[in-house]
Amino acid sequence: MQSLWMLFASFMFAVMGVCVKLASVEFSTSELVLYRGVVGVMTLATLIKMQGGSFRTSMPGAHLWRGVIGVISLWLWYYSIGELPLATAMTLNYMSPIWIAAWLFAMGWWHAKGDVKWPLMLAVGCSFIGVTLLLRPAFDANLLTPALIALGSSMITAMAYMQVRKLGLAGEPENRVVFYFTVMNLLAGIVGVLITGGSEGPAWHPITSWRSGLLLLAIGVCATSAQIAMTRAYRLGNTLVVANLQYTGIVFSSVWGVLVFGDVFDWHSWAGIAIILASGMAATFYNTRNTERGKAIANTDPIASEV
């Protein structure tokens, strides 16, 4: 189930990306972030109330930190997409699992636990090779600054994912974690609309058609469901396995590119997709058969183990 939660999250993020690409013709980045926050806050607030949950938390500082670094990484990534070739920006952003693996390796070495999962780290590295084959990024020397910004975005994203796992292990429900993150998205979107408007007032584009409204709604729904699934995956699963499976988002995005935008792939692209899928399955197999946590989950009723 841990793997399925991350696969679902990757799929929904890919759908969200399609909707963002289609809606970006009519709306600014700030507006897309704003509408994503509006839909997310309303959906999660309703869901929390229906389930009898509470908005009260004993970790407000941790939620604030997760929201701030999450929003910063989001804005940096959007900036890099505007300045870099799309393939380069996406490849650099997908380096966040590599930073997670490096962090876990450093912690294992520092504490001398000898608990470094080398096969999992190898799977993460192979996945990044697959991403590189699929996207074949390249940028000119004069784009070094935006490339470094994209790289910084991936590092901050890794910090955000580790904070998500920390909140999950501390007992924070997924809905509450994602709720406070969407609140930060909403506030960041409002500030962005006000700032980008300049002296002429807020940069606001009205919703003029059903198509536009449905696209904005889909962005919010897909982003919210993906965030919940990702949070649950990080809370229940092995960090490196979950991080590795994030690469499947590239596969889903590539498929949508063929179906919706008519993208054409050569053998490099298909080889990259094959490597990504193979490394994800290998990491999941290793975790299930060779770690104590994986064996326990494999031999336990999934509902009981989740409870």
Short mmCIF file of C-alpha atoms in Angstrom, two decimals:
data_model
loop_
_atom_site.label_atom_id
_atom_site.label_comp_id
_atom_site.label_asym_id
_atom_site.label_seq_id
_atom_site.Cartn_x
_atom_site.Cartn_y
_atom_site.Cartn_z
CA MET A 1 0.00 0.00 0.00
CA GLN A 2 2.89 2.39 0.68
CA SER A 3 4.01 2.07 -2.94
CA LEU A 4 0.47 2.47 -4.24
CA TRP A 5 -0.02 5.70 -2.26
CA MET A 6 3.09 7.20 -3.86
CA LEU A 7 2.14 5.97 -7.33
CA PHE A 8 -1.30 7.54 -6.91
CA ALA A 9 0.28 10.80 -5.75
CA SER A 10 2.62 10.84 -8.75
CA PHE A 11 -0.27 10.22 -11.13
CA MET A 12 -2.36 13.02 -9.63
CA PHE A 13 0.59 15.42 -9.72
CA ALA A 14 0.99 14.59 -13.42
CA VAL A 15 -2.68 15.32 -14.07
CA MET A 16 -2.29 18.57 -12.15
CA GLY A 17 0.68 19.46 -14.35
CA VAL A 18 -1.42 18.99 -17.49
CA CYS A 19 -4.13 21.26 -16.08
CA VAL A 20 -1.57 23.87 -15.02
CA LYS A 21 -0.08 23.88 -18.53
CA LEU A 22 -3.51 24.34 -20.08
CA ALA A 23 -4.62 26.99 -17.58
CA SER A 24 -1.36 28.98 -17.67
CA VAL A 25 -2.45 30.47 -20.99
CA GLU A 26 -5.22 32.38 -19.18
CA PHE A 27 -3.94 32.79 -15.62
CA SER A 28 -0.70 33.89 -13.95
CA THR A 29 1.39 31.66 -11.68
CA SER A 30 0.20 33.57 -8.62
CA GLU A 31 -3.43 32.99 -9.58
CA LEU A 32 -2.84 29.26 -10.10
CA VAL A 33 -1.22 28.99 -6.67
CA LEU A 34 -4.09 31.00 -5.19
CA TYR A 35 -6.84 28.87 -6.72
CA ARG A 36 -4.98 25.72 -5.73
CA GLY A 37 -4.97 26.98 -2.16
CA VAL A 38 -8.66 27.95 -2.20
CA VAL A 39 -9.83 24.53 -3.41
CA GLY A 40 -7.45 22.72 -1.07
CA VAL A 41 -8.45 24.66 2.04
CA MET A 42 -12.18 24.23 1.36
CA THR A 43 -11.86 20.52 0.55
CA LEU A 44 -9.68 19.64 3.51
CA ALA A 45 -11.62 21.75 5.99
CA THR A 46 -14.81 19.94 4.96
CA LEU A 47 -13.10 16.54 5.09
CA ILE A 48 -11.62 17.16 8.54
CA LYS A 49 -15.00 18.27 9.92
CA MET A 50 -16.86 15.31 8.37
CA GLN A 51 -14.37 12.90 9.95
CA GLY A 52 -14.71 14.56 13.33
CA GLY A 53 -11.12 15.76 13.29
CA SER A 54 -9.61 18.87 14.79
CA PHE A 55 -7.59 21.77 13.44
CA ARG A 56 -5.75 22.07 16.72
CA THR A 57 -2.17 20.88 16.65
CA SER A 58 0.60 20.56 19.19
CA MET A 59 3.24 21.26 16.51
CA PRO A 60 2.42 24.70 15.02
CA GLY A 61 6.09 25.50 14.47
CA ALA A 62 6.66 22.30 12.48
CA HIS A 63 3.61 23.02 10.29
CA LEU A 64 4.78 26.59 9.73
CA TRP A 65 8.26 25.43 8.74
CA ARG A 66 6.87 22.80 6.38
CA GLY A 67 4.59 25.37 4.77
CA VAL A 68 7.29 28.03 4.36
CA ILE A 69 9.90 25.76 2.79
CA GLY A 70 7.23 24.10 0.64
CA VAL A 71 6.03 27.43 -0.75
CA ILE A 72 9.59 28.68 -1.30
CA SER A 73 10.52 25.53 -3.25
CA LEU A 74 7.35 25.87 -5.31
CA TRP A 75 8.06 29.46 -6.27
CA LEU A 76 11.71 28.76 -7.08
CA TRP A 77 10.66 25.84 -9.28
CA TYR A 78 8.13 27.98 -11.17
CA TYR A 79 10.80 30.63 -11.71
CA SER A 80 13.28 28.10 -13.05
CA ILE A 81 10.66 26.71 -15.44
CA GLY A 82 10.23 30.20 -16.88
CA GLU A 83 13.98 30.74 -17.32
CA LEU A 84 15.27 27.27 -18.26
CA PRO A 85 14.32 24.69 -20.87
CA LEU A 86 11.50 22.64 -19.39
CA ALA A 87 13.48 19.39 -19.48
CA THR A 88 16.35 20.94 -17.57
CA ALA A 89 14.11 22.49 -14.92
CA MET A 90 12.18 19.27 -14.32
CA THR A 91 15.31 17.12 -14.15
CA LEU A 92 16.93 19.44 -11.61
CA ASN A 93 13.73 19.54 -9.55
CA TYR A 94 13.57 15.74 -9.51
CA MET A 95 16.93 15.65 -7.77
CA SER A 96 15.13 15.98 -4.42
CA PRO A 97 15.16 12.17 -3.80
CA ILE A 98 18.91 12.22 -4.44
CA TRP A 99 19.31 14.83 -1.69
CA ILE A 100 17.15 12.69 0.64
CA ALA A 101 19.34 9.66 -0.02
CA ALA A 102 22.49 11.73 0.52
CA TRP A 103 21.08 13.07 3.79
CA LEU A 104 20.23 9.60 5.08
CA PHE A 105 23.65 8.33 4.07
CA ALA A 106 25.33 11.22 5.89
CA MET A 107 23.27 10.59 9.02
CA GLY A 108 24.06 6.87 8.94
CA TRP A 109 27.76 7.57 8.55
CA TRP A 110 27.78 10.32 11.19
CA HIS A 111 26.09 8.14 13.80
CA ALA A 112 28.10 5.09 12.68
CA LYS A 113 24.99 2.90 12.65
CA GLY A 114 26.10 0.88 9.66
CA ASP A 115 22.47 0.90 8.48
CA VAL A 116 22.95 2.28 4.97
CA LYS A 117 20.64 0.59 2.44
CA TRP A 118 23.02 0.53 -0.51
CA PRO A 119 20.62 -1.28 -2.89
CA LEU A 120 17.99 1.39 -2.27
CA MET A 121 20.49 4.18 -2.86
CA LEU A 122 21.57 2.45 -6.08
CA ALA A 123 17.93 2.33 -7.19
CA VAL A 124 17.57 6.08 -6.57
CA GLY A 125 20.70 6.76 -8.60
CA CYS A 126 19.49 4.56 -11.46
CA SER A 127 16.18 6.40 -11.45
CA PHE A 128 17.94 9.71 -11.89
CA ILE A 129 19.86 8.22 -14.85
CA GLY A 130 16.48 7.28 -16.29
CA VAL A 131 15.19 10.82 -15.81
CA THR A 132 18.27 12.17 -17.58
CA LEU A 133 17.78 9.80 -20.52
CA LEU A 134 14.11 10.70 -20.74
CA LEU A 135 14.55 14.45 -20.62
CA ARG A 136 18.16 14.87 -21.86
CA PRO A 137 18.58 18.27 -20.20
CA ALA A 138 20.99 20.92 -21.48
CA PHE A 139 21.47 24.57 -20.70
CA ASP A 140 23.79 27.36 -21.88
CA ALA A 141 26.47 28.92 -19.71
CA ASN A 142 24.43 32.12 -19.34
CA LEU A 143 21.66 30.08 -17.67
CA LEU A 144 23.86 28.98 -14.79
CA THR A 145 22.07 31.18 -12.24
CA PRO A 146 18.55 29.85 -13.00
CA ALA A 147 19.99 26.31 -13.02
CA LEU A 148 21.45 26.86 -9.55
CA ILE A 149 18.07 28.23 -8.42
CA ALA A 150 16.37 25.07 -9.72
CA LEU A 151 18.96 22.98 -7.92
CA GLY A 152 18.27 24.93 -4.74
CA SER A 153 14.57 24.28 -5.23
CA SER A 154 15.19 20.53 -5.29
CA MET A 155 17.21 20.76 -2.08
CA ILE A 156 14.45 22.71 -0.32
CA THR A 157 11.88 20.24 -1.65
CA ALA A 158 13.86 17.42 -0.05
CA MET A 159 13.75 19.32 3.24
CA ALA A 160 9.99 19.69 2.89
CA TYR A 161 9.53 15.95 2.25
CA MET A 162 11.61 15.06 5.30
CA GLN A 163 9.50 17.46 7.36
CA VAL A 164 6.36 15.76 6.05
CA ARG A 165 7.70 12.42 7.26
CA LYS A 166 8.61 13.93 10.64
CA LEU A 167 5.07 15.24 11.09
CA GLY A 168 3.59 11.90 10.07
CA LEU A 169 5.77 9.93 12.49
CA ALA A 170 4.83 12.38 15.25
CA GLY A 171 1.18 11.37 14.80
CA GLU A 172 -0.13 14.31 12.79
CA PRO A 173 -3.01 13.23 10.51
CA GLU A 174 -2.40 13.57 6.78
CA ASN A 175 -5.41 15.82 6.32
CA ARG A 176 -4.13 18.31 8.91
CA VAL A 177 -0.62 18.35 7.48
CA VAL A 178 -1.88 19.05 3.98
CA PHE A 179 -4.49 21.54 5.26
CA TYR A 180 -1.91 23.85 6.77
CA PHE A 181 0.27 23.56 3.68
CA THR A 182 -2.66 24.60 1.46
CA VAL A 183 -3.28 27.54 3.78
CA MET A 184 0.29 28.66 3.10
CA ASN A 185 -0.35 28.19 -0.64
CA LEU A 186 -3.43 30.38 -0.39
CA LEU A 187 -1.60 33.14 1.46
CA ALA A 188 1.36 32.97 -0.93
CA GLY A 189 -1.00 33.22 -3.91
CA ILE A 190 -2.74 36.27 -2.48
CA VAL A 191 0.57 38.00 -1.81
CA GLY A 192 1.80 37.11 -5.29
CA VAL A 193 -1.31 38.53 -6.99
CA LEU A 194 -1.03 41.77 -5.00
CA ILE A 195 2.69 42.20 -5.66
CA THR A 196 2.69 41.36 -9.38
CA GLY A 197 -0.13 43.83 -10.03
CA GLY A 198 2.08 46.86 -9.35
CA SER A 199 0.55 50.34 -9.32
CA GLU A 200 -2.40 49.24 -11.42
CA GLY A 201 -3.79 47.01 -8.69
CA PRO A 202 -3.92 43.23 -8.29
CA ALA A 203 -3.07 41.18 -11.40
CA TRP A 204 -6.41 39.40 -11.63
CA HIS A 205 -7.92 37.56 -14.59
CA PRO A 206 -11.62 36.66 -14.33
CA ILE A 207 -12.94 33.16 -15.01
CA THR A 208 -14.70 33.57 -18.34
CA SER A 209 -15.71 30.01 -19.24
CA TRP A 210 -16.67 26.62 -17.82
CA ARG A 211 -13.43 25.21 -19.21
CA SER A 212 -11.35 27.68 -17.21
CA GLY A 213 -13.30 27.01 -14.04
CA LEU A 214 -13.00 23.25 -14.41
CA LEU A 215 -9.25 23.49 -15.01
CA LEU A 216 -8.76 25.54 -11.85
CA LEU A 217 -10.95 23.14 -9.88
CA ALA A 218 -9.01 20.15 -11.23
CA ILE A 219 -5.70 21.75 -10.23
CA GLY A 220 -6.89 22.14 -6.65
CA VAL A 221 -8.48 18.69 -6.38
CA CYS A 222 -5.51 16.87 -7.95
CA ALA A 223 -2.97 18.76 -5.87
CA THR A 224 -4.87 18.16 -2.63
CA SER A 225 -5.41 14.44 -3.19
CA ALA A 226 -1.79 14.01 -4.30
CA GLN A 227 -0.52 15.80 -1.19
CA ILE A 228 -2.61 13.58 1.09
CA ALA A 229 -1.42 10.41 -0.66
CA MET A 230 2.21 11.55 -0.58
CA THR A 231 2.00 12.40 3.12
CA ARG A 232 0.57 8.96 3.91
CA ALA A 233 3.24 7.28 1.80
CA TYR A 234 6.03 9.03 3.67
CA ARG A 235 4.42 8.28 7.04
CA LEU A 236 3.95 4.56 6.39
CA GLY A 237 6.69 3.65 3.94
CA ASN A 238 10.45 3.45 3.68
CA THR A 239 11.82 6.93 2.95
CA LEU A 240 14.12 5.91 0.09
CA VAL A 241 11.52 3.65 -1.57
CA VAL A 242 8.89 6.39 -1.48
CA ALA A 243 11.41 8.94 -2.74
CA ASN A 244 12.42 6.61 -5.57
CA LEU A 245 8.84 6.08 -6.67
CA GLN A 246 8.39 9.82 -7.13
CA TYR A 247 10.25 9.40 -10.42
CA THR A 248 7.19 7.68 -11.86
CA GLY A 249 5.70 11.19 -12.08
CA ILE A 250 8.00 11.71 -15.06
CA VAL A 251 6.56 8.59 -16.70
CA PHE A 252 2.98 9.71 -16.14
CA SER A 253 3.78 13.22 -17.38
CA SER A 254 5.40 11.77 -20.51
CA VAL A 255 2.32 9.68 -21.27
CA TRP A 256 0.06 12.71 -20.83
CA GLY A 257 2.39 14.65 -23.12
CA VAL A 258 1.85 12.08 -25.87
CA LEU A 259 -1.93 11.87 -25.40
CA VAL A 260 -2.73 15.54 -24.83
CA PHE A 261 0.07 17.59 -26.42
CA GLY A 262 1.26 15.22 -29.14
CA ASP A 263 4.83 14.84 -27.85
CA VAL A 264 7.07 12.37 -29.72
CA PHE A 265 9.68 10.17 -27.97
CA ASP A 266 12.82 8.53 -29.34
CA TRP A 267 14.65 5.49 -27.97
CA HIS A 268 16.40 7.58 -25.29
CA SER A 269 13.02 8.48 -23.83
CA TRP A 270 11.67 4.95 -23.80
CA ALA A 271 14.92 3.65 -22.28
CA GLY A 272 14.60 6.24 -19.52
CA ILE A 273 11.00 5.20 -18.80
CA ALA A 274 12.07 1.54 -18.60
CA ILE A 275 14.90 2.33 -16.16
CA ILE A 276 12.60 4.40 -13.95
CA LEU A 277 9.99 1.65 -13.74
CA ALA A 278 12.58 -1.10 -13.19
CA SER A 279 14.36 0.75 -10.39
CA GLY A 280 11.08 1.56 -8.67
CA MET A 281 9.98 -2.07 -8.72
CA ALA A 282 13.43 -3.24 -7.58
CA ALA A 283 13.45 -0.84 -4.63
CA THR A 284 9.98 -1.92 -3.57
CA PHE A 285 10.93 -5.62 -3.85
CA TYR A 286 14.11 -5.12 -1.82
CA ASN A 287 12.29 -3.22 0.92
CA THR A 288 9.59 -5.88 1.22
CA ARG A 289 11.91 -8.90 1.27
CA ASN A 290 15.08 -7.62 2.98
CA THR A 291 14.05 -5.19 5.73
CA GLU A 292 12.35 -6.09 8.98
CA ARG A 293 9.72 -3.39 8.53
CA GLY A 294 8.98 -4.61 5.02
CA LYS A 295 8.63 -8.25 6.13
CA ALA A 296 6.29 -7.28 8.95
CA ILE A 297 4.05 -5.27 6.64
CA ALA A 298 4.06 -8.00 3.97
CA ASN A 299 2.80 -10.58 6.48
CA THR A 300 0.22 -8.35 8.16
CA ASP A 301 -3.25 -7.32 7.19
CA PRO A 302 -2.75 -3.90 5.52
CA ILE A 303 -5.68 -2.25 7.32
CA ALA A 304 -4.52 -3.50 10.71
CA SER A 305 -0.93 -2.44 10.04
CA GLU A 306 -2.05 1.04 9.01
CA VAL A 307 -4.13 1.43 12.18
#
